[in-house]
Structure formats: structure tokens, C-alpha cells
PDB file of C-alpha atoms in Angstrom:
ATOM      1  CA  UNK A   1     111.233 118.017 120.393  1.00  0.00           C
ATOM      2  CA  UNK A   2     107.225 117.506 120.432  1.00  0.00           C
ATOM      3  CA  UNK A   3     107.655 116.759 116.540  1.00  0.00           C
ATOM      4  CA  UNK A   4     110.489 114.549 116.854  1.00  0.00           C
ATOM      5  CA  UNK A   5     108.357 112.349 119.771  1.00  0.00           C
ATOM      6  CA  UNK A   6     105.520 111.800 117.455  1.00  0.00           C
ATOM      7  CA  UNK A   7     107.483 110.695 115.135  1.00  0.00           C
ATOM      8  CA  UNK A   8     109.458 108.204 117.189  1.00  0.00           C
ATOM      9  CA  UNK A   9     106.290 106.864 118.477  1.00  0.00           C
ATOM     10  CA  UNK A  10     104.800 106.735 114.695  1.00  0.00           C
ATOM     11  CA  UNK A  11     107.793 104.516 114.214  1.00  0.00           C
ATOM     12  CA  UNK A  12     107.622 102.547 117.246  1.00  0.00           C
ATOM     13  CA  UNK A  13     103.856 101.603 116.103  1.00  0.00           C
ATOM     14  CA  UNK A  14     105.255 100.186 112.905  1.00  0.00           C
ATOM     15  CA  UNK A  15     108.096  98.287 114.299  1.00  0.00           C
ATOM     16  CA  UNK A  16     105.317  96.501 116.705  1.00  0.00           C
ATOM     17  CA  UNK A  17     103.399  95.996 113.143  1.00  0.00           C
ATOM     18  CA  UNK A  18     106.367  94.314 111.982  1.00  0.00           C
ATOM     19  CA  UNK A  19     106.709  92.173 114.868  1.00  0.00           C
ATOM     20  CA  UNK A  20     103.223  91.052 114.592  1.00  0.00           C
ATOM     21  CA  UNK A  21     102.957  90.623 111.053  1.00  0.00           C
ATOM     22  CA  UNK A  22     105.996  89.005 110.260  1.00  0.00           C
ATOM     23  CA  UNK A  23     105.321  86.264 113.270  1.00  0.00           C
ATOM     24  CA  UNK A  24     101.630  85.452 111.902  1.00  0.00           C
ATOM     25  CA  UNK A  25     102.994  85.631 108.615  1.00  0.00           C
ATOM     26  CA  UNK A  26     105.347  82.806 109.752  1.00  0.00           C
ATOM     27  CA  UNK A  27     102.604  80.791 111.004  1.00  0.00           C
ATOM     28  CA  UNK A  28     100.613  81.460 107.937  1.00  0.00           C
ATOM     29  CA  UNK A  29     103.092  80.689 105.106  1.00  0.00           C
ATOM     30  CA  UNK A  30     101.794  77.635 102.949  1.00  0.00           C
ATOM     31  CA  UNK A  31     103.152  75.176 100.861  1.00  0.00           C
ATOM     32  CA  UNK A  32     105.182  75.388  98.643  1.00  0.00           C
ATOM     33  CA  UNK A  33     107.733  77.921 100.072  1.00  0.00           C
ATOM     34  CA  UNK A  34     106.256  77.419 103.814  1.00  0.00           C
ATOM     35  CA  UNK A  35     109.404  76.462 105.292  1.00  0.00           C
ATOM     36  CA  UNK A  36     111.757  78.778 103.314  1.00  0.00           C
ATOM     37  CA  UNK A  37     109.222  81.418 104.170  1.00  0.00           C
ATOM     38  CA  UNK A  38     108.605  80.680 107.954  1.00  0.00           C
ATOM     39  CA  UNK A  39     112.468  80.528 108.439  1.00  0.00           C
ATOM     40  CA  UNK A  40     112.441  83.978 106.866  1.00  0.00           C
ATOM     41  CA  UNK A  41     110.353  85.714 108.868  1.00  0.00           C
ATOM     42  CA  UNK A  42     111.127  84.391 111.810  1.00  0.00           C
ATOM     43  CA  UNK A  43     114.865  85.818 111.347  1.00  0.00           C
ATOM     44  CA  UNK A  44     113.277  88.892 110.916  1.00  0.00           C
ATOM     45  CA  UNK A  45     111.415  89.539 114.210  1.00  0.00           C
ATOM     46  CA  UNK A  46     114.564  90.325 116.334  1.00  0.00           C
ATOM     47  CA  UNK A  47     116.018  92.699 114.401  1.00  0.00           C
ATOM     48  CA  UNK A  48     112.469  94.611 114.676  1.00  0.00           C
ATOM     49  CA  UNK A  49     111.742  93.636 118.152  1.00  0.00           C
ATOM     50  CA  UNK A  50     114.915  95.336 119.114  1.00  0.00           C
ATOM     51  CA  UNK A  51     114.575  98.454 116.818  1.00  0.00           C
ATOM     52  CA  UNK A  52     110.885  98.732 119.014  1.00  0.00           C
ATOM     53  CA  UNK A  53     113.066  98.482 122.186  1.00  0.00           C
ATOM     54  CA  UNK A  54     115.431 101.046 121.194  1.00  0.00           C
ATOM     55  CA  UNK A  55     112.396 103.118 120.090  1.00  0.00           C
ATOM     56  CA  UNK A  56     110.820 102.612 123.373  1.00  0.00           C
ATOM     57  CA  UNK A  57     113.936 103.843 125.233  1.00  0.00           C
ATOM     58  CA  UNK A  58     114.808 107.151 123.310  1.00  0.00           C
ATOM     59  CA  UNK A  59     111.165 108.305 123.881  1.00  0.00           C
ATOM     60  CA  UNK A  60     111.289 108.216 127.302  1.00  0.00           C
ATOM     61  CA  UNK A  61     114.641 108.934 127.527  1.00  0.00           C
ATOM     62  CA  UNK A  62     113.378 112.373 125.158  1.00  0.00           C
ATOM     63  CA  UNK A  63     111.030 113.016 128.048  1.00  0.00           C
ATOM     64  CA  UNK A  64     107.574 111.377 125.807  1.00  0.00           C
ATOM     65  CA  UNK A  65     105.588 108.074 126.748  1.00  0.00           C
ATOM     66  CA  UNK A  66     105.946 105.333 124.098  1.00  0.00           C
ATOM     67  CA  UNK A  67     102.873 104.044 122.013  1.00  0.00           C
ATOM     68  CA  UNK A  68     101.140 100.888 123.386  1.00  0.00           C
ATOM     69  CA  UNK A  69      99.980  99.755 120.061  1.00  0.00           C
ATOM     70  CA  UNK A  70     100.930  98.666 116.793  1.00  0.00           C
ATOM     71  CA  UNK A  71      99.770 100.544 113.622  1.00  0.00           C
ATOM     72  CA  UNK A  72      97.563  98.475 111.575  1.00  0.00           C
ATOM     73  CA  UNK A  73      98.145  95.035 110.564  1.00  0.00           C
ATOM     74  CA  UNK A  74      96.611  93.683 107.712  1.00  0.00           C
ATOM     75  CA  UNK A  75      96.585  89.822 107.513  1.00  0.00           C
ATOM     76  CA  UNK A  76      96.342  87.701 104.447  1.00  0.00           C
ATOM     77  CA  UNK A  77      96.790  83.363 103.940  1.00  0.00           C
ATOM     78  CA  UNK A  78      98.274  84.623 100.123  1.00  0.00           C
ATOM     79  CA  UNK A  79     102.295  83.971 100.165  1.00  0.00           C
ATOM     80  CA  UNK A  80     102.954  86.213  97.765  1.00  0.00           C
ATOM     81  CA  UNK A  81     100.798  89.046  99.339  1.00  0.00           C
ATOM     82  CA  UNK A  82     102.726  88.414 102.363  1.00  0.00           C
ATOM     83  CA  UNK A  83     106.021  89.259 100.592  1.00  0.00           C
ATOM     84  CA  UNK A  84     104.776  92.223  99.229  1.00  0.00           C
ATOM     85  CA  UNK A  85     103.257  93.890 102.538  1.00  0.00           C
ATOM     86  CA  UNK A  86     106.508  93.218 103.736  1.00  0.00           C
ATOM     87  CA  UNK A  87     108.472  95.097 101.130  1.00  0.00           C
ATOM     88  CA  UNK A  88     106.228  97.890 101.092  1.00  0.00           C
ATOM     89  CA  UNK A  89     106.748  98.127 105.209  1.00  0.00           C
ATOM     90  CA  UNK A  90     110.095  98.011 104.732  1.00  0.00           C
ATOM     91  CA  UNK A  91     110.015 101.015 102.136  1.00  0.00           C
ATOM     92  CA  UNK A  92     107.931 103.177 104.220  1.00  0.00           C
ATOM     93  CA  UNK A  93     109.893 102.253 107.284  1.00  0.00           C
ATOM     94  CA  UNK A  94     113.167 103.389 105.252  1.00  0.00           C
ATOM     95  CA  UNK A  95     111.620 106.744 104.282  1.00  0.00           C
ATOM     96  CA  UNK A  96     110.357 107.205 107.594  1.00  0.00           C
ATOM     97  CA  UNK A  97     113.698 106.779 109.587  1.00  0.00           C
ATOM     98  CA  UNK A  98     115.379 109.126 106.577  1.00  0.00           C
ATOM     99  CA  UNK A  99     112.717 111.944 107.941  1.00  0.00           C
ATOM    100  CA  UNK A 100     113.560 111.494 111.619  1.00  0.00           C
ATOM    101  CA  UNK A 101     117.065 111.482 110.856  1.00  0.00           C
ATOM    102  CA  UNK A 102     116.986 114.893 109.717  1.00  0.00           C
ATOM    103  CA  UNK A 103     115.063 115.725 112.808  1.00  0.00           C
ATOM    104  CA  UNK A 104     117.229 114.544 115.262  1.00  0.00           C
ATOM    105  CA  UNK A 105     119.886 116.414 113.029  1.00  0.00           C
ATOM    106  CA  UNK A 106     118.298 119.448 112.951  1.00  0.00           C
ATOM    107  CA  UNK A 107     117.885 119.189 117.140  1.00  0.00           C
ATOM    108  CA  UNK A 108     121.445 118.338 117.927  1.00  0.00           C
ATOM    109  CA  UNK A 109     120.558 114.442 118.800  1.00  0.00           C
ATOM    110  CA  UNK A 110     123.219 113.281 117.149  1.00  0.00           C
ATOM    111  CA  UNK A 111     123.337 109.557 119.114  1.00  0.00           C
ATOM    112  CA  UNK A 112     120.154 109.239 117.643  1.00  0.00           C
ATOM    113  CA  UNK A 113     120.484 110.474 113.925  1.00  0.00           C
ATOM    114  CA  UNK A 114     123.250 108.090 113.644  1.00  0.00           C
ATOM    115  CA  UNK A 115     121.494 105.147 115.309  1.00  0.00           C
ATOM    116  CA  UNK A 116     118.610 106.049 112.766  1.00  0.00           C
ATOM    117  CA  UNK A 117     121.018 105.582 110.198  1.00  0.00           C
ATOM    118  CA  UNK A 118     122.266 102.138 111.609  1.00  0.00           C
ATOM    119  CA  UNK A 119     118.621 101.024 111.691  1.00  0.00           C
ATOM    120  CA  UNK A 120     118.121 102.888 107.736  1.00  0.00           C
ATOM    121  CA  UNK A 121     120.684 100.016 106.811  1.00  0.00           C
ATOM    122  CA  UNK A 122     118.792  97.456 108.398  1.00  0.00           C
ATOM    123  CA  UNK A 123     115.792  98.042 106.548  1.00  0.00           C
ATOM    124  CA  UNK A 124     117.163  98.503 103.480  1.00  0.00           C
ATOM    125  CA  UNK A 125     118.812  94.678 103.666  1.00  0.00           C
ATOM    126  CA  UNK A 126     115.336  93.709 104.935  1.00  0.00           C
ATOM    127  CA  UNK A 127     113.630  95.016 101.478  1.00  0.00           C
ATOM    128  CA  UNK A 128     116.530  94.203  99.011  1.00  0.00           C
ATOM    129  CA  UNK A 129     116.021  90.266 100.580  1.00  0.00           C
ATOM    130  CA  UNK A 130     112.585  90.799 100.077  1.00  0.00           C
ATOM    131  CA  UNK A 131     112.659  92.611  96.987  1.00  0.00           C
ATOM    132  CA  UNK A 132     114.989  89.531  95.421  1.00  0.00           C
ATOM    133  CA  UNK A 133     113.013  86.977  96.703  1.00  0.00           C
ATOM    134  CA  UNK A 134     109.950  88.691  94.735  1.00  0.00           C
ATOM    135  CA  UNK A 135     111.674  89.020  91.615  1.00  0.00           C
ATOM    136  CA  UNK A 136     112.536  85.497  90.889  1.00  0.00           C
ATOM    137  CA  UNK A 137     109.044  84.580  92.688  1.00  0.00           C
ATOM    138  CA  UNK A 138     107.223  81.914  90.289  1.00  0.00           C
ATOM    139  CA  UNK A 139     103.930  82.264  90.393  1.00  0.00           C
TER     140      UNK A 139
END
């Protein structure tokens, strides 16, 4: 259970990343996508805010203390660099939930493994949006 608490809380450090990221990324957005961008992440934020909640919750209800801080966030003023930070969180968040899955599997937490699954789907729309917007990206 030790293993599957440091992972939540390695999760619930990159969902406050996302949070943070995505809402200075939609203050720092410029011209000429700003407000296509901004609107973006913006719609983005909830859906992380509340995967940090539900992180939150299952640690403590697991008997562990959540993290208090995000993992790092790197900032940039480059659209395009924004867009691909994102995508690459997105991907590692993906493969990340796919380990604890198994986990909480393995353990019997089976309100959990399917919840990470829920959230797995989540992610993945996240980076295919991301991932199209990218590919048709004119530089």
C-alpha cells in the first residue's frame, strides 16, 4: 500500500503542475492564437483541478498525507513550446495512471483502478486535442 501512496502522491504533484501550468500558460499565450489558446487552457484546468481533488481524497482515504506541492513547472512566453509541454504532460500522465492502475489491481482497490481508468481517458482526449492542434500548427 506504501508503493501505491507514493505513487498517488507522484501523481497528485503533476496534476497541481498541470493546474499551474496550464493557467500561466493561459495568461501567457500571444498573438496570433492567444485567444484560441487561452480559451484552451482554461477548459483544461477543471478537469485537472478535480483529478488533484480526487487524488487528494484516495490518499487519505488509503491512510497517506497528500503532497503540498506541485512537481516542477517549467515556464516559457513560446506558444508552440507551450503546446508541446503540454502534450508531453499529458503522455507521462497517461503512462503514469496505466502503472497505478495495475497497482490498485494488484491490491484489490478496484474503485480506484477503475477511476484511474476514467481519468486514463481523460488524458488521452487532453493529448489527442493537443496532439491535433500541433500537427496542423503553422509555424
Amino acid at each position: 500500500m506504501k508503493e501505491l501512496i507514493a505513487g498517488l502522491n507522484e501523481d497528485l504533484s503533476w496534476e497541481f503542475n498541470a493546474v499551474i501550468s496550464y493557467r500561466l500558460f493561459a495568461s501567457m499565450c500571444s498573438w496570433p492564437y492567444r485567444q484560441e489558446l487561452r480559451q484552451f487552457f482554461e477548459a483544461e484546468i477543471s478537469d485537472e483541478l478535480g483529478h488533484a481533488m480526487y487524488l487528494a481524497d484516495k490518499i487519505v482515504a488509503l491512510g497517506g498525507t497528500p503532497i503540498t506541492g506541485p512537481a516542477p513547472v517549467e515556464i516559457t512566453t513560446d506558444n508552440r513550446r507551450m503546446l508541446e509541454l503540454a502534450l508531453k504532460s499529458e503522455r507521462d500522465t497517461v503512462r503514469r495512471y496505466k502503472e497505478r492502475s495495475q497497482l490498485a489491481d494488484a491490491l484489490g482497490e478496484v474503485a480506484l483502478k477503475v477511476r484511474l481508468e476514467d481519468m486514463i481517458v481523460d488524458e488521452t482526449h487532453h493529448a489527442e486535442e493537443i496532439d491535433r492542434i500541433l500537427t496542423n500548427w503553422k509555424s
